[in-house]
mmCIF file of C-alpha atoms and ligand atoms in Angstrom:
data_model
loop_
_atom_site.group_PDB
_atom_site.id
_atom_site.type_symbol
_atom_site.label_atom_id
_atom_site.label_comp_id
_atom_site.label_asym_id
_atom_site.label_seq_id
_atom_site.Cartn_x
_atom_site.Cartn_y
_atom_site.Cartn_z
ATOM 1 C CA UNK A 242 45.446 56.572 -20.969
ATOM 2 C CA UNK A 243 44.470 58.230 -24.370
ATOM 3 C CA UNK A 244 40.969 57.753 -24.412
ATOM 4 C CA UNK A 245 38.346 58.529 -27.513
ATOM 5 C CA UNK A 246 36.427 55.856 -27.135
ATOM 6 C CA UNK A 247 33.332 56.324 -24.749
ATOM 7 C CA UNK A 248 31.394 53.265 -25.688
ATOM 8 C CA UNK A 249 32.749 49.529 -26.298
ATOM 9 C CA UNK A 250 30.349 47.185 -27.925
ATOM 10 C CA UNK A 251 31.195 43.242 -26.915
ATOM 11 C CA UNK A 252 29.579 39.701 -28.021
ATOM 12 C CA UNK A 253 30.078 36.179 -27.910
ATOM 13 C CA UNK A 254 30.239 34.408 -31.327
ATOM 14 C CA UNK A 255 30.607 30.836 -32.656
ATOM 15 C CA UNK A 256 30.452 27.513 -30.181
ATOM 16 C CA UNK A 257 30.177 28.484 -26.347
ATOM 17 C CA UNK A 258 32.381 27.666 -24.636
ATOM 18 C CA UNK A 259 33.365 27.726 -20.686
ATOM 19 C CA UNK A 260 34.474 31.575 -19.558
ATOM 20 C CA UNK A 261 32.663 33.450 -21.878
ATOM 21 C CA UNK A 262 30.403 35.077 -19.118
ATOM 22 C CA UNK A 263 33.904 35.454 -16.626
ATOM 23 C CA UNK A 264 35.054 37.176 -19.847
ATOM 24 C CA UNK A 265 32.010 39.098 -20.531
ATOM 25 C CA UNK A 266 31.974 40.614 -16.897
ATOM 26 C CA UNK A 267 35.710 41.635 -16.789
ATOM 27 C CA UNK A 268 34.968 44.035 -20.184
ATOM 28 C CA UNK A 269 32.190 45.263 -18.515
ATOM 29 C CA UNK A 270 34.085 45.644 -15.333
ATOM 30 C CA UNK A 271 36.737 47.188 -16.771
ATOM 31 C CA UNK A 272 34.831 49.718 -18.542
ATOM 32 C CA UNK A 273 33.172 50.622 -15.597
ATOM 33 C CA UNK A 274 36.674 51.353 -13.886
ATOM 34 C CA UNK A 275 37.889 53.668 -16.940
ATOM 35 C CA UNK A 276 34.137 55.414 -16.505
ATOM 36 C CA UNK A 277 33.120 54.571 -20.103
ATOM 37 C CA UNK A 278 29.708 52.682 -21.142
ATOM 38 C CA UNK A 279 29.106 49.180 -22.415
ATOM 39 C CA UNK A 280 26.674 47.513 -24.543
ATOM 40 C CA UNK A 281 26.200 43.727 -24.802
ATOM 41 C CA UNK A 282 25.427 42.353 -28.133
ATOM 42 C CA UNK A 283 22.877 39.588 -28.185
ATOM 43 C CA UNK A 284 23.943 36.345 -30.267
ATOM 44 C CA UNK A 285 26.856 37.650 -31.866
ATOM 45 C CA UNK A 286 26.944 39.016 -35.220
ATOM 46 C CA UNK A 287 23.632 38.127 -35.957
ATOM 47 C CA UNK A 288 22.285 40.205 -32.810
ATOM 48 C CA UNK A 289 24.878 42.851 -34.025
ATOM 49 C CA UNK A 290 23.470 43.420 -37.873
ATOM 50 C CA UNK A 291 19.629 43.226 -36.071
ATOM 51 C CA UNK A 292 20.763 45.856 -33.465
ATOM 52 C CA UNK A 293 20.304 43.366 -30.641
ATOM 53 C CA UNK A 294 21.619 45.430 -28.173
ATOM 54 C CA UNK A 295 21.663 46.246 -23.798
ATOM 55 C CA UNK A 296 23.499 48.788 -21.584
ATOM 56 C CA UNK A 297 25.458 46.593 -19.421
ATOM 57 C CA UNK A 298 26.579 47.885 -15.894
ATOM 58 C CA UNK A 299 28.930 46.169 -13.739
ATOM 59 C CA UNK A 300 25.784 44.724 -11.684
ATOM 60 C CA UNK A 301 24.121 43.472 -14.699
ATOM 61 C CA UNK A 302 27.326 40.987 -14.894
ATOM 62 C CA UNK A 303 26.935 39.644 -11.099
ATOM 63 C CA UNK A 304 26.776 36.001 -10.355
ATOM 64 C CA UNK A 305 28.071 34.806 -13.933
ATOM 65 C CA UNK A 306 31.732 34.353 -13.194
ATOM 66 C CA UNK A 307 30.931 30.243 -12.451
ATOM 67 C CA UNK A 308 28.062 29.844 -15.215
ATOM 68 C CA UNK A 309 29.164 28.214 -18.370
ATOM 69 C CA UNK A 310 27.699 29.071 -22.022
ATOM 70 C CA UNK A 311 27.123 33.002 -22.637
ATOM 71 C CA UNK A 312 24.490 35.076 -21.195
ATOM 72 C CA UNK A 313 24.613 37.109 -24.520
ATOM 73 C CA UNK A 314 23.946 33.884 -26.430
ATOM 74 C CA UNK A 315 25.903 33.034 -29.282
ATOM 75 C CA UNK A 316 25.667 32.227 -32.873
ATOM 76 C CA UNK A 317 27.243 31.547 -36.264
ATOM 77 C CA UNK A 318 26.125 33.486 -38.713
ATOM 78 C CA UNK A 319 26.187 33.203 -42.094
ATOM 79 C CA UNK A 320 24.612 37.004 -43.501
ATOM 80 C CA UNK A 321 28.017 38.581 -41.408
ATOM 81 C CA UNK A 322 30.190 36.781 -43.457
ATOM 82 C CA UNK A 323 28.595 39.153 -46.935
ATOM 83 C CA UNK A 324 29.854 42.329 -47.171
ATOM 84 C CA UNK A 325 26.418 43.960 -47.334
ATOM 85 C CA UNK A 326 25.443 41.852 -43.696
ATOM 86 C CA UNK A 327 28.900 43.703 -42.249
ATOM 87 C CA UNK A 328 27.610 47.521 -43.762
ATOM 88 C CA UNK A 329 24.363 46.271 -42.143
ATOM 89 C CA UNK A 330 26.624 45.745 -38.564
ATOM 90 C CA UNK A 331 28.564 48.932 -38.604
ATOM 91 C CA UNK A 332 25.365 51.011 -39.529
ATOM 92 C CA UNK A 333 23.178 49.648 -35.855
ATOM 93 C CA UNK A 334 26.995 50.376 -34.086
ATOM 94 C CA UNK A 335 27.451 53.928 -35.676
ATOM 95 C CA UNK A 336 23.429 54.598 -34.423
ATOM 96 C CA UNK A 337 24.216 53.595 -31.246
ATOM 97 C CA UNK A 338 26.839 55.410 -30.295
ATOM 98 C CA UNK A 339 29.554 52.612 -30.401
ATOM 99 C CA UNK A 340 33.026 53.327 -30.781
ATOM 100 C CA UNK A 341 35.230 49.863 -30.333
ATOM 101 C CA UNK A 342 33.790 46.223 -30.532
ATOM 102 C CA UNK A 343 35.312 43.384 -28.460
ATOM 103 C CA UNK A 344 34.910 40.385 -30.299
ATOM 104 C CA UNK A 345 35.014 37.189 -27.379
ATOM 105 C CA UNK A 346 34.942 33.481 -29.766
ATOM 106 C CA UNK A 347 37.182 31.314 -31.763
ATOM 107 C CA UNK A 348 38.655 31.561 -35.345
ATOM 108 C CA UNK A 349 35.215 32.087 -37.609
ATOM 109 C CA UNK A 350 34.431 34.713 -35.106
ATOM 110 C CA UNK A 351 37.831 36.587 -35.620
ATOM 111 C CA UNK A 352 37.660 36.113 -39.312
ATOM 112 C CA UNK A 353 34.714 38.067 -39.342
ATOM 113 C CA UNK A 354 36.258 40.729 -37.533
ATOM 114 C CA UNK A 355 38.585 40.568 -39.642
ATOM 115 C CA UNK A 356 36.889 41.589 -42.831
ATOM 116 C CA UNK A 357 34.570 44.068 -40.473
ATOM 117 C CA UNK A 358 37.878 46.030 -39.266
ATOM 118 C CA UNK A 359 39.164 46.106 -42.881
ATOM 119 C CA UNK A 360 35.867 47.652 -44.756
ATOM 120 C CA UNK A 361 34.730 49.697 -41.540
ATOM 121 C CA UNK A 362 37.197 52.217 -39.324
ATOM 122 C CA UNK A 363 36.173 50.815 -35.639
ATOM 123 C CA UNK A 364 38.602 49.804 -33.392
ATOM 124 C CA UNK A 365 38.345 45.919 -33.013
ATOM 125 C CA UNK A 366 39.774 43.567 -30.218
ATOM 126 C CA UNK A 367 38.869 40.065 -29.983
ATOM 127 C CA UNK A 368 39.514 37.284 -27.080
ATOM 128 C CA UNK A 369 40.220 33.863 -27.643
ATOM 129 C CA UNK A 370 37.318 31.503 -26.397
ATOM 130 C CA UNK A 371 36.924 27.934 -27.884
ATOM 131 C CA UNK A 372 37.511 24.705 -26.224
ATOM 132 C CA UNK A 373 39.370 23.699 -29.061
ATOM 133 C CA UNK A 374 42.485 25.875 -28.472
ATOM 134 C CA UNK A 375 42.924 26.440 -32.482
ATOM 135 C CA UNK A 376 43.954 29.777 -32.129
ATOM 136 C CA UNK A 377 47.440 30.936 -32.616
ATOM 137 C CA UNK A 378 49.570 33.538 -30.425
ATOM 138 C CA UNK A 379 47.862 32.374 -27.189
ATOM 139 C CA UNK A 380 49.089 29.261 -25.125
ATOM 140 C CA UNK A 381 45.704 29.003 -23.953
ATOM 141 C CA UNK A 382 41.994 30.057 -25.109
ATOM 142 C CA UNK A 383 39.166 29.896 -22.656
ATOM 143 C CA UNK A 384 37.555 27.360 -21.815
ATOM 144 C CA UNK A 385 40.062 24.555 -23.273
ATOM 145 C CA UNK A 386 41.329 23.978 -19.798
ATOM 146 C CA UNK A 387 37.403 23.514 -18.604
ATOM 147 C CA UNK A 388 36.666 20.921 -21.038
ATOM 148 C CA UNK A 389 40.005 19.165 -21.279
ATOM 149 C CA UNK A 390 38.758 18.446 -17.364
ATOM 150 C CA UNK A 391 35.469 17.432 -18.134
ATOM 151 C CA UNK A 392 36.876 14.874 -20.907
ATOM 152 C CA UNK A 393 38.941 13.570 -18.222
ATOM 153 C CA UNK A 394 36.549 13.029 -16.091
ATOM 154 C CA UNK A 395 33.955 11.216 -18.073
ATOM 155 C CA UNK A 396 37.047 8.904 -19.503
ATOM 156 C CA UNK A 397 38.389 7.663 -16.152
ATOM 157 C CA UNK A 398 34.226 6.562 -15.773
ATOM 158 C CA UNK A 399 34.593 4.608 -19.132
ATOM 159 C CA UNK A 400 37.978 3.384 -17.556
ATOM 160 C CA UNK A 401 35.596 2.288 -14.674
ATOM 161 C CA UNK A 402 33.617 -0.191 -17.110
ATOM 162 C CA UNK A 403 36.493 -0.455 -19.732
ATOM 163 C CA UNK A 404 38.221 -2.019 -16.624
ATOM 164 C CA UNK A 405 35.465 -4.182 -14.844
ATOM 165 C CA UNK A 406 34.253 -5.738 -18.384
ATOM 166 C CA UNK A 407 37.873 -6.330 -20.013
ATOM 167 C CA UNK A 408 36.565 -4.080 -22.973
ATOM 168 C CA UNK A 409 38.344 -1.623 -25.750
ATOM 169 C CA UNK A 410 36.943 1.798 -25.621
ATOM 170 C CA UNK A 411 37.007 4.102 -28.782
ATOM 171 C CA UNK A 412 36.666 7.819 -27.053
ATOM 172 C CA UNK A 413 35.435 10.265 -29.564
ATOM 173 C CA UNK A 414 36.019 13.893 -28.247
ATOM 174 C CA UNK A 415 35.829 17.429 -29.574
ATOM 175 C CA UNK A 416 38.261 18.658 -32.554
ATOM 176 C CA UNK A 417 37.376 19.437 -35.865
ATOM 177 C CA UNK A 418 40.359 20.656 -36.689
ATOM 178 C CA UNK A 419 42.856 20.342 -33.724
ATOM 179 C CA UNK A 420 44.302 17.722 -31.350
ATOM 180 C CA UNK A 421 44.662 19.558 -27.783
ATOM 181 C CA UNK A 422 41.631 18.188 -26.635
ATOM 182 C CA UNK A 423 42.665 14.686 -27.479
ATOM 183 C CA UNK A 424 46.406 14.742 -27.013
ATOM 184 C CA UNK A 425 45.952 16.255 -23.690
ATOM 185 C CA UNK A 426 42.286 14.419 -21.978
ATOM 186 C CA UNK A 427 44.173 11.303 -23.558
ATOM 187 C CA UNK A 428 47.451 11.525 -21.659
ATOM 188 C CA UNK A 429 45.793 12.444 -18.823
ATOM 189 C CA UNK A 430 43.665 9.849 -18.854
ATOM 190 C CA UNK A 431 46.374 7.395 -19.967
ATOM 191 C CA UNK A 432 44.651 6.541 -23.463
ATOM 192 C CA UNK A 433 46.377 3.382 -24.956
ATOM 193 C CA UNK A 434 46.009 5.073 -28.401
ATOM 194 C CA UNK A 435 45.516 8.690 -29.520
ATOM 195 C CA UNK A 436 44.242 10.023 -33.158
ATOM 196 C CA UNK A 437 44.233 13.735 -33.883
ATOM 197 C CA UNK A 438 43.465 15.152 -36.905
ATOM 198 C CA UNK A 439 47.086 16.354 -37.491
ATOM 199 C CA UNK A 440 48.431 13.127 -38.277
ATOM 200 C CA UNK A 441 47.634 11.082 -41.055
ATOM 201 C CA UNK A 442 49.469 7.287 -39.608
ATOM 202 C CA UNK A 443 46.488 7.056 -36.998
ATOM 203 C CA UNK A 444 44.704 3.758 -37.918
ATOM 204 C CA UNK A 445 48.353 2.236 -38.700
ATOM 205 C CA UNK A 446 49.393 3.043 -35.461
ATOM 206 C CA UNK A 447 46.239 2.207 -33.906
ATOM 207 C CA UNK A 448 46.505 -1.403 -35.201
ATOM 208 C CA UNK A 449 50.605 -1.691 -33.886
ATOM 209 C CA UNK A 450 49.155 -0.650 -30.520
ATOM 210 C CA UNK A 451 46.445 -2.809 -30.086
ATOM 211 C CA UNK A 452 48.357 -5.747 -31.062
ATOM 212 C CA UNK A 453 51.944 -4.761 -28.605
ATOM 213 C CA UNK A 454 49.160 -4.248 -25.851
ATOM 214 C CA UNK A 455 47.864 -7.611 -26.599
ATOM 215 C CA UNK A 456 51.211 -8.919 -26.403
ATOM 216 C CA UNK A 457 52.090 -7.239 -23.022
ATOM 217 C CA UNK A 458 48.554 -8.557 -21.725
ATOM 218 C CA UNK A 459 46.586 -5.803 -21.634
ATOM 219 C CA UNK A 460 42.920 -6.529 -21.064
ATOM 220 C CA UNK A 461 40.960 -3.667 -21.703
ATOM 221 C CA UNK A 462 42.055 -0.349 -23.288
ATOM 222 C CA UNK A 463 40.975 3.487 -23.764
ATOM 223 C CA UNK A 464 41.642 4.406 -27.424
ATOM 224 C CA UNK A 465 40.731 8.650 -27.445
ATOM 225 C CA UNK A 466 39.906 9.687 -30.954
ATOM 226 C CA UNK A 467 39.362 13.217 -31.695
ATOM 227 C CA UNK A 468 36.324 14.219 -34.256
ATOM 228 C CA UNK A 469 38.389 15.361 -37.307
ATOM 229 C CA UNK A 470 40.712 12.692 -36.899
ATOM 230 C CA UNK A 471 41.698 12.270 -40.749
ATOM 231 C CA UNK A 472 41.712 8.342 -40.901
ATOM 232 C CA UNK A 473 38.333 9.010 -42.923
ATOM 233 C CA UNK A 474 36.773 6.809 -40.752
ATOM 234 C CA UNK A 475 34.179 8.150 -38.258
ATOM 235 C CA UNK A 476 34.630 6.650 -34.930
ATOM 236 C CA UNK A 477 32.043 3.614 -35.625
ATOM 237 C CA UNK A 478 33.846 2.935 -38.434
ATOM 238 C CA UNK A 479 36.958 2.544 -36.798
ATOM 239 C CA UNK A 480 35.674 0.713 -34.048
ATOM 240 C CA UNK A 481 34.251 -1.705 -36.277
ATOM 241 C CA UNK A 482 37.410 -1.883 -38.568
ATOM 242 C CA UNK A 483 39.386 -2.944 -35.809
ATOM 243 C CA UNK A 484 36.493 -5.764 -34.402
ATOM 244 C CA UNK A 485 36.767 -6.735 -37.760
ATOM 245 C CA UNK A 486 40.556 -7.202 -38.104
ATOM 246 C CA UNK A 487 41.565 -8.012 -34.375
ATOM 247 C CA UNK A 488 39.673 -11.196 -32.755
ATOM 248 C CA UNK A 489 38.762 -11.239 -29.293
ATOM 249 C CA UNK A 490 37.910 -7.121 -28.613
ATOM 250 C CA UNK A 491 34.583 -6.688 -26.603
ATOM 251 C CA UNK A 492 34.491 -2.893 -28.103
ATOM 252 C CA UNK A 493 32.041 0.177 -27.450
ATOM 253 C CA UNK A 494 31.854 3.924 -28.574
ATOM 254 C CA UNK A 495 31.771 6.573 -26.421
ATOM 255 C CA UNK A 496 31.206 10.012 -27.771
ATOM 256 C CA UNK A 497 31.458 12.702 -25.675
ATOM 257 C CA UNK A 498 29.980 15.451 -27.821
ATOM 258 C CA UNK A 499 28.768 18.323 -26.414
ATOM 259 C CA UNK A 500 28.900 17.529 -22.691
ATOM 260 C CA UNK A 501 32.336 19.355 -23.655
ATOM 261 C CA UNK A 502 31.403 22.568 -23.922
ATOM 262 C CA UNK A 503 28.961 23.262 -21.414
ATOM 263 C CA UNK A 504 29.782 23.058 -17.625
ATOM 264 C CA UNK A 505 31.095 25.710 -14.939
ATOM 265 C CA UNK A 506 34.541 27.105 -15.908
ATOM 266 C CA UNK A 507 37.823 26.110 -14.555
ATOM 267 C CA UNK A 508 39.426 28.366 -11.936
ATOM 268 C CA UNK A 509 41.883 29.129 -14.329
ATOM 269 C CA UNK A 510 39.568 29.482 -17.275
ATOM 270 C CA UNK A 511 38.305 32.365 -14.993
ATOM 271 C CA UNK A 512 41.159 34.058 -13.923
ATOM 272 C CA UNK A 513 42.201 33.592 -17.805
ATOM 273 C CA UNK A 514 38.805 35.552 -19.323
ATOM 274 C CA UNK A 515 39.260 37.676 -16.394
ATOM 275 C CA UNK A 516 42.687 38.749 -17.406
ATOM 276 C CA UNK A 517 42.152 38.989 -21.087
ATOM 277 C CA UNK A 518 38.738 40.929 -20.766
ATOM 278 C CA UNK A 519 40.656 43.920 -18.871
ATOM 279 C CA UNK A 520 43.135 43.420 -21.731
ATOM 280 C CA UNK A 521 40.764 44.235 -24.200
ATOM 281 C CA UNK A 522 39.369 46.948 -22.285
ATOM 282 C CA UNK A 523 42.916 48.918 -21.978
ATOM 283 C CA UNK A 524 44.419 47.449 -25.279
ATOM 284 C CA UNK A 525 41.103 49.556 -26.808
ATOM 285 C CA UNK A 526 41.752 52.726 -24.345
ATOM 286 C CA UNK A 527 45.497 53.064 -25.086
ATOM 287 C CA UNK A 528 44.423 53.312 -28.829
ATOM 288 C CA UNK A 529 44.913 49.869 -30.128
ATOM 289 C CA UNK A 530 42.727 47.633 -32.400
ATOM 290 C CA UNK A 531 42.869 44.555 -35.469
ATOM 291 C CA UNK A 532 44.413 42.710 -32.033
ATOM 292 C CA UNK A 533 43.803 39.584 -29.939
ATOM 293 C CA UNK A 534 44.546 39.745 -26.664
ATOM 294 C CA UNK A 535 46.043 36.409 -25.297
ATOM 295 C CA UNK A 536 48.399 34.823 -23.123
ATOM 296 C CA UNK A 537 52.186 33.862 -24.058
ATOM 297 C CA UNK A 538 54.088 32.512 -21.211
ATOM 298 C CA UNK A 539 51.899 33.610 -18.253
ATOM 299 C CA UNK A 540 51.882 37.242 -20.126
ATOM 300 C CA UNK A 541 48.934 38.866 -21.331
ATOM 301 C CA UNK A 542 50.135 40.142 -24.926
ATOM 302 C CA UNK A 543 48.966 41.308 -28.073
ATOM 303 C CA UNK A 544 48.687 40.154 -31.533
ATOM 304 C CA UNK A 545 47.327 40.789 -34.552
ATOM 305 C CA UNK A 546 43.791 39.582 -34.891
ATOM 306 C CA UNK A 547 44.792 38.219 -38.882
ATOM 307 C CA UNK A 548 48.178 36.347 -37.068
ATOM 308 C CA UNK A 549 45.590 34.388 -34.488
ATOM 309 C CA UNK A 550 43.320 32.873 -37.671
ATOM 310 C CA UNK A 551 46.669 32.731 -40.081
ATOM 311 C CA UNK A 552 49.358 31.580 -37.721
ATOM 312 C CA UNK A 553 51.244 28.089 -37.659
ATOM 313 C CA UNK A 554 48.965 25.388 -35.810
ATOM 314 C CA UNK A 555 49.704 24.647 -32.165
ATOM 315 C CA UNK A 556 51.007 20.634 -33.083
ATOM 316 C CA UNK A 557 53.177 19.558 -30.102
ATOM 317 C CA UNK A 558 55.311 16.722 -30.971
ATOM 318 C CA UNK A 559 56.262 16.559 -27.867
ATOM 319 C CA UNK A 560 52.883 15.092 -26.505
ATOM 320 C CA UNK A 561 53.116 12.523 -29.071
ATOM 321 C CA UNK A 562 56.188 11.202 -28.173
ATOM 322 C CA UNK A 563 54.978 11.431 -24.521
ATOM 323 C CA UNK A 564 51.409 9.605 -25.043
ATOM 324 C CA UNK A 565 54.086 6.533 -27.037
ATOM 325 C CA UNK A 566 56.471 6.300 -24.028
ATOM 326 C CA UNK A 567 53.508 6.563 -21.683
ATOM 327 C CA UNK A 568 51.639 4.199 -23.143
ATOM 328 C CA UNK A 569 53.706 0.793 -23.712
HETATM 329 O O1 F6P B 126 34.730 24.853 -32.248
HETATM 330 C C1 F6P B 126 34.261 24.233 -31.119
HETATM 331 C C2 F6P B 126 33.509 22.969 -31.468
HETATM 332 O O2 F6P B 126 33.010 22.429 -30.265
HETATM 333 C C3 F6P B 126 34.286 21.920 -32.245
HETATM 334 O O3 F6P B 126 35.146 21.136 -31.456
HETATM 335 C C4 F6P B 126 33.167 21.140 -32.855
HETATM 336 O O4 F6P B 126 33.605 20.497 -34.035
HETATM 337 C C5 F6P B 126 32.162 22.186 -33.189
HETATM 338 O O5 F6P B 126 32.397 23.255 -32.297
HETATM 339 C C6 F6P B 126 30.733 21.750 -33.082
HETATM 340 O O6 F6P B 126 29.923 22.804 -33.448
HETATM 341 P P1 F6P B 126 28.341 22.852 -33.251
HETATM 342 O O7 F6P B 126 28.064 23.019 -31.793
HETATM 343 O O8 F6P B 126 27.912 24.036 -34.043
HETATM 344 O O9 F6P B 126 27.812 21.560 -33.761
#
């Protein structure tokens, strides 16, 4: 392995999520194995432009694997995204001796790096974390899988009551911008209805639901909404829409909010970080940067950083025609 770089910067950025720390200790793992130094950047790029910085050694990483949120804390930060914030960023990683940056967080995070790798000559690699799964050129990023399983779990406790009381849930769960979380916890949890922000016909089709699962004597239902779901209703709203239009509904709100995001990873959301944070490592070593690593079809691989922020969304029609055939 070509190797230049002697000391790799990394930090968590944007909303925790589940595997960050698994990810965190397989850079610093990995760096120990190649016999070059780490740093770990408190709160992201705010910690970065302050110089927020500790040598990390692979025992400084012990006992995190299970913990969920990040040990290096994480922000968003809104001086990184000005050019003079970024100068401010590569000026406290030139004075401390770091060479490459591994960038662990969702799409604001690798926009930044982003604009950092194209004013600044640093070698940049960034891993997919955000329990949204918004990020193109991975199947997967951490810790979706963990909170898909947590929103399953807390809907089949509604189902519980939903069940016992003959009531009509509304579900509200995480998503500003993408459906996995929905699609998938409400499948799973056999949702009668599903609204994701990539479809527009959600309140129509909310509405033909309700009434065919009247008609096949239904008595209570789960209806999983995620957050940016673009009715332009917010979940209350809905919920009392459809009291308003539908007699006879005995209907509650659930929203599940940030219960989502915290919570011991998955086993595979750790084998996942663990995976992508020695991909980082080498992807850096062997001379490569402006790169996600990620996973395509079991495969770790590598794509651009700007492809994983620009790329087509994820949308899988298939789920929707699965959640309408599973549902009737
Ligand atoms: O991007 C992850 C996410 O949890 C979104 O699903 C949600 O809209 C957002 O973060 C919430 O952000 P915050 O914790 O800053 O309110």
């Amino acid at each position: 392995m070509a190797n230049k770089i002697k000391k790799i910067g990394v930090l968590t950025s944007g909303g925790d999520a589940p595997g960050m720390n698994a990810a965190i200790r397989a850079v610093v793992r990995a760096c120990k194995y190649y016999k070059i130094d780490c740093v770990g950047i408190y709160r992201g790029y705010q910690g970065l432009m302050e110089g927020d910085f500790e040598e990390l050694n692979a025992r400084s990483v012990r006992n995190i694997i299970n913990k969920g949120g990040t040990f290096l804390k994480s922000a968003r930060s809104m001086d990184f995204k000005t050019k003079e914030g970024r100068k401010r960023g590569y000026e406290q990683l030139t004075k401390n001796n770091i060479d490459a940056l591994v960038l662990i967080g969702g799409d604001g995070t690798f926009t930044g790096g982003v604009y950092f790798s194209q004013e600044f000559d640093l070698p940049i690699v960034g891993i997919p974390a955000t329990i949204d799964n918004d990020i193109s050129g991975t199947d997967f990023t951490l810790g979706y899988d963990t909170a898909l399983n947590t929103a399953i779990d807390a809907i089949d406790k509604i189902r519980d009551t939903a069940s016992s009381h003959n009531r009509l849930f509304f579900i509200e769960v995480m998503g500003r911008d993408a459906g996995d979380i929905a699609f998938n916890s409400g499948i799973g949890a056999g949702a009668e209805e599903i609204l994701v922000p990539e479809e527009t016909d959600g309140l129509q089709r909310l509405i033909e639901s309700l009434k065919r699962s009247r008609e096949a004597g239904k008595l209570s239902s789960i209806i999983v909404v995620a957050e940016g779901e673009k009715s332009g209703k917010n979940i209350f709203e809905l919920a009392e829409y459809v009291g308003s239009h539908m007699e006879g509904y005995d209907i509650r709100v659930s929203v599940l909010g940030h219960t989502q995001r915290g919570g011991s990873p998955s086993c595979f959301d750790r084998v996942l970080a663990s995976k992508l944070g020695v991909g980082a490592v080498e992807a850096l070593l062997e001379g490569d940067s402006k790169i996600m690593i990620g996973l395509n079809h079991q495969k770790v691989v590598r794509v651009p950083l700007k492809d994983a922020i620009d790329g087509e969304a994820k949308y899988d029609k298939e789920l929707r025609r699965v959640a309408n055939i599973t549902s009737v």
